Amino acid sequence: MMKHIKFMSREKKTIFSPVWDYDLAIIDVSDEVDIPWLRNFLLEKEKELLLKYPPCTDDGGTRLGINSVTSKYSYYTIWEFEELNFLKELIRKYHDKFLNFIDQDPGKIYSQGWYNVMRTGEQIKEHGHIISPEYSYLSAHLTVACENTSTYYRNPITSEVFEEENSPGKLTFFPSYITHYTDAVVSSKERITMAFDIYNEVGYNEDIFDDMKYRWYEL
Ligand SMILES: [Fe+2]
């Protein structure tokens, strides 16, 4: 079942009043994904990615640091791993349901993705996924493993945060420009989340450099 949450400003009372209108969609896909298998796959792949790619100071603004698998995100895209092809279909399916729900035509979509493994004391600091504001489309999170953490999505005008408790198998779509952060991990078990950026056809054609298009897979 999809939970749809709308964030909308009240009627403008002055010419200078800000306006916002955006949507989040939250779906439990735990019965469609083999979460224990996915957890193990990502932990094994973490070892490989940490060995394969050199240190990079760009961790996407998460502040997880130079030793995190997050900081390898610019070297690869999650869609290179054929074992994860089923997730392309899953994201496509729920993206389309979300768009249909808000009376929009789903159209073609393209995605790149990465993942985060956080251990005791680690926290994703506030950041957004925007490339160019005018082409901003959707991003998504899939929680794979967690214990007592939430993700917080901030309204860019009011600064209010919407808290979404994490649970394995929860898929959340949000506009890419919405900044977000997480709680620190207090458990001794890893918190694992996957992240996907999605562009529509116009964004893919006009805002992704040709030499970067190889990272974006059509879903
Ligand atoms: Fe993020």
Short mmCIF file of C-alpha atoms and ligand atoms in Angstrom, two decimals:
data_model
loop_
_atom_site.label_atom_id
_atom_site.label_comp_id
_atom_site.label_asym_id
_atom_site.label_seq_id
_atom_site.Cartn_x
_atom_site.Cartn_y
_atom_site.Cartn_z
CA MET A 1 0.00 0.00 0.00
CA MET A 2 1.23 3.47 -0.85
CA LYS A 3 1.10 6.28 1.66
CA HIS A 4 0.93 9.64 -0.08
CA ILE A 5 1.79 12.82 1.81
CA LYS A 6 1.17 16.25 0.35
CA PHE A 7 2.94 19.41 1.48
CA MET A 8 1.19 22.54 0.29
CA SER A 9 1.29 26.22 1.23
CA ARG A 10 -1.91 27.99 2.20
CA GLU A 11 -3.41 30.66 -0.02
CA LYS A 12 -1.01 33.53 -0.67
CA LYS A 13 -2.00 36.62 1.28
CA THR A 14 0.65 38.94 -0.10
CA ILE A 15 2.57 39.19 -3.34
CA PHE A 16 5.72 38.14 -1.43
CA SER A 17 4.28 35.02 0.22
CA PRO A 18 6.17 31.84 -0.60
CA VAL A 19 4.50 28.93 -2.36
CA TRP A 20 5.24 25.24 -2.05
CA ASP A 21 3.51 22.17 -3.36
CA TYR A 22 5.24 18.80 -3.29
CA ASP A 23 4.52 15.18 -2.53
CA LEU A 24 6.18 12.21 -0.85
CA ALA A 25 5.19 8.60 -1.44
CA ILE A 26 6.04 5.84 1.01
CA ILE A 27 5.59 2.18 0.10
CA ASP A 28 6.26 -1.02 2.03
CA VAL A 29 7.97 -3.39 -0.42
CA SER A 30 9.19 -5.83 2.23
CA ASP A 31 7.08 -8.65 0.79
CA GLU A 32 8.45 -8.05 -2.73
CA VAL A 33 12.16 -7.91 -1.90
CA ASP A 34 14.31 -10.56 -0.26
CA ILE A 35 15.67 -8.13 2.33
CA PRO A 36 18.13 -10.57 4.07
CA TRP A 37 19.62 -11.45 0.67
CA LEU A 38 19.88 -7.78 -0.31
CA ARG A 39 21.54 -6.91 3.01
CA ASN A 40 24.18 -9.60 2.53
CA PHE A 41 24.73 -8.69 -1.11
CA LEU A 42 25.37 -5.03 -0.22
CA LEU A 43 27.70 -5.87 2.66
CA GLU A 44 29.77 -8.17 0.43
CA LYS A 45 29.78 -5.55 -2.33
CA GLU A 46 30.91 -2.92 0.19
CA LYS A 47 34.19 -4.81 0.76
CA GLU A 48 34.74 -5.00 -3.00
CA LEU A 49 33.97 -1.31 -3.64
CA LEU A 50 36.21 -0.14 -0.78
CA LEU A 51 39.13 -2.11 -2.22
CA LYS A 52 38.45 -1.31 -5.86
CA TYR A 53 38.14 2.48 -5.79
CA PRO A 54 40.55 5.09 -4.40
CA PRO A 55 39.61 7.42 -1.53
CA CYS A 56 37.36 10.28 -2.54
CA THR A 57 36.54 13.27 -0.36
CA ASP A 58 33.15 13.71 -2.06
CA ASP A 59 30.66 11.79 0.05
CA GLY A 60 27.64 13.55 -1.44
CA GLY A 61 27.34 15.95 1.48
CA THR A 62 26.45 13.14 3.91
CA ARG A 63 29.64 13.67 5.97
CA LEU A 64 30.04 9.90 6.23
CA GLY A 65 33.61 10.50 5.22
CA ILE A 66 36.37 9.25 3.01
CA ASN A 67 36.25 5.65 4.26
CA SER A 68 32.53 5.16 3.64
CA VAL A 69 31.10 3.19 0.74
CA THR A 70 28.94 6.27 0.15
CA SER A 71 32.08 8.15 -0.91
CA LYS A 72 32.52 5.70 -3.80
CA TYR A 73 29.22 6.79 -5.35
CA SER A 74 30.83 8.76 -8.16
CA TYR A 75 32.85 5.74 -9.39
CA TYR A 76 29.90 3.46 -10.16
CA THR A 77 26.14 3.26 -10.37
CA ILE A 78 24.11 0.63 -8.59
CA TRP A 79 22.53 -0.44 -11.88
CA GLU A 80 25.84 -1.94 -13.02
CA PHE A 81 25.06 -4.88 -10.75
CA GLU A 82 22.86 -7.28 -12.67
CA GLU A 83 21.78 -8.93 -9.43
CA LEU A 84 19.82 -5.77 -8.69
CA ASN A 85 17.87 -5.63 -11.95
CA PHE A 86 14.69 -6.55 -10.09
CA LEU A 87 14.92 -3.23 -8.27
CA LYS A 88 14.68 -1.34 -11.56
CA GLU A 89 11.28 -2.89 -12.17
CA LEU A 90 10.20 -2.25 -8.61
CA ILE A 91 11.12 1.43 -8.75
CA ARG A 92 9.53 1.80 -12.15
CA LYS A 93 6.33 0.17 -10.88
CA TYR A 94 5.94 2.36 -7.81
CA HIS A 95 7.08 5.51 -9.59
CA ASP A 96 4.25 4.94 -12.08
CA LYS A 97 1.73 4.29 -9.29
CA PHE A 98 2.84 7.48 -7.56
CA LEU A 99 2.55 9.53 -10.76
CA ASN A 100 -0.83 8.02 -11.58
CA PHE A 101 -2.02 8.82 -8.07
CA ILE A 102 -1.25 12.51 -8.59
CA ASP A 103 -2.77 12.44 -12.11
CA GLN A 104 0.52 12.76 -13.96
CA ASP A 105 1.79 10.84 -16.96
CA PRO A 106 4.75 8.68 -15.78
CA GLY A 107 6.71 8.93 -19.07
CA LYS A 108 10.29 7.74 -19.54
CA ILE A 109 12.58 7.80 -16.51
CA TYR A 110 16.32 7.36 -15.99
CA SER A 111 18.16 6.58 -12.78
CA GLN A 112 21.52 6.34 -11.09
CA GLY A 113 21.99 4.93 -7.62
CA TRP A 114 24.32 4.15 -4.74
CA TYR A 115 24.07 2.99 -1.13
CA ASN A 116 25.11 3.78 2.42
CA VAL A 117 26.35 1.50 5.17
CA MET A 118 26.39 3.23 8.55
CA ARG A 119 27.78 1.82 11.76
CA THR A 120 27.52 2.80 15.42
CA GLY A 121 27.72 6.56 15.89
CA GLU A 122 27.45 7.42 12.20
CA GLN A 123 24.85 9.84 10.89
CA ILE A 124 23.91 11.20 7.49
CA LYS A 125 24.04 14.99 7.75
CA GLU A 126 21.62 17.22 5.93
CA HIS A 127 22.04 17.31 2.16
CA GLY A 128 20.01 17.31 -1.05
CA HIS A 129 20.41 15.57 -4.40
CA ILE A 130 19.68 18.44 -6.71
CA ILE A 131 21.71 18.99 -9.85
CA SER A 132 19.87 21.85 -11.59
CA PRO A 133 16.76 23.22 -9.87
CA GLU A 134 14.79 23.58 -13.09
CA TYR A 135 15.27 19.88 -13.93
CA SER A 136 14.83 18.53 -10.41
CA TYR A 137 12.64 15.44 -10.42
CA LEU A 138 12.49 12.59 -7.90
CA SER A 139 14.85 10.64 -5.69
CA ALA A 140 14.11 7.53 -3.67
CA HIS A 141 15.39 5.72 -0.61
CA LEU A 142 15.08 2.03 0.11
CA THR A 143 15.85 0.98 3.69
CA VAL A 144 17.52 -2.43 3.83
CA ALA A 145 18.61 -2.66 7.48
CA CYS A 146 18.02 -0.40 10.46
CA GLU A 147 17.22 -0.27 14.15
CA ASN A 148 15.39 2.69 15.68
CA THR A 149 16.36 5.36 13.16
CA SER A 150 14.38 7.88 11.15
CA THR A 151 14.97 9.99 8.07
CA TYR A 152 13.97 13.65 8.24
CA TYR A 153 12.82 15.59 5.17
CA ARG A 154 12.94 19.38 5.47
CA ASN A 155 10.45 21.82 3.98
CA PRO A 156 12.66 24.31 2.08
CA ILE A 157 10.50 27.30 3.03
CA THR A 158 9.34 26.67 6.59
CA SER A 159 12.32 24.48 7.64
CA GLU A 160 9.85 22.12 9.33
CA VAL A 161 10.95 18.50 9.20
CA PHE A 162 8.83 15.50 8.38
CA GLU A 163 10.06 12.42 10.25
CA GLU A 164 9.73 9.04 8.60
CA GLU A 165 10.67 6.09 10.78
CA ASN A 166 12.93 3.68 8.94
CA SER A 167 12.00 0.03 8.53
CA PRO A 168 13.49 -2.61 6.26
CA GLY A 169 11.67 -2.67 2.94
CA LYS A 170 10.38 0.88 3.10
CA LEU A 171 10.67 2.73 -0.22
CA THR A 172 10.29 6.52 -0.13
CA PHE A 173 10.02 8.84 -3.12
CA PHE A 174 10.74 12.53 -2.54
CA PRO A 175 11.56 15.53 -4.74
CA SER A 176 15.33 15.58 -5.27
CA TYR A 177 15.69 19.13 -3.95
CA ILE A 178 14.23 18.28 -0.53
CA THR A 179 17.12 18.13 1.92
CA HIS A 180 17.19 15.24 4.37
CA TYR A 181 19.25 13.68 7.16
CA THR A 182 19.10 10.73 9.54
CA ASP A 183 19.52 9.88 13.19
CA ALA A 184 22.86 8.56 14.37
CA VAL A 185 23.11 4.79 14.55
CA VAL A 186 23.05 3.61 18.18
CA SER A 187 22.74 -0.09 17.45
CA SER A 188 25.73 -2.38 16.93
CA LYS A 189 24.16 -3.54 13.66
CA GLU A 190 24.71 -1.79 10.34
CA ARG A 191 22.12 0.60 8.98
CA ILE A 192 21.94 0.07 5.22
CA THR A 193 20.02 2.26 2.80
CA MET A 194 19.97 2.53 -0.95
CA ALA A 195 19.45 5.83 -2.77
CA PHE A 196 18.29 6.47 -6.30
CA ASP A 197 18.14 9.66 -8.31
CA ILE A 198 15.55 9.78 -11.05
CA TYR A 199 15.34 12.12 -14.01
CA ASN A 200 12.54 12.37 -16.53
CA GLU A 201 13.26 12.47 -20.24
CA VAL A 202 13.71 16.25 -20.47
CA GLY A 203 16.19 16.26 -17.59
CA TYR A 204 18.09 13.30 -19.02
CA ASN A 205 18.34 14.90 -22.47
CA GLU A 206 19.11 18.44 -21.44
CA ASP A 207 20.81 18.36 -18.03
CA ILE A 208 23.02 15.26 -18.03
CA PHE A 209 26.31 15.73 -19.87
CA ASP A 210 26.77 13.22 -22.68
CA ASP A 211 29.86 11.75 -21.06
CA MET A 212 27.86 11.09 -17.87
CA LYS A 213 24.84 9.50 -19.53
CA TYR A 214 26.39 6.04 -19.18
CA ARG A 215 25.64 6.25 -15.45
CA TRP A 216 21.92 6.78 -16.02
CA TYR A 217 19.91 3.67 -16.84
CA GLU A 218 16.43 3.82 -18.28
CA LEU A 219 14.02 2.12 -15.90
FE FE B 1 20.47 11.66 0.29
#
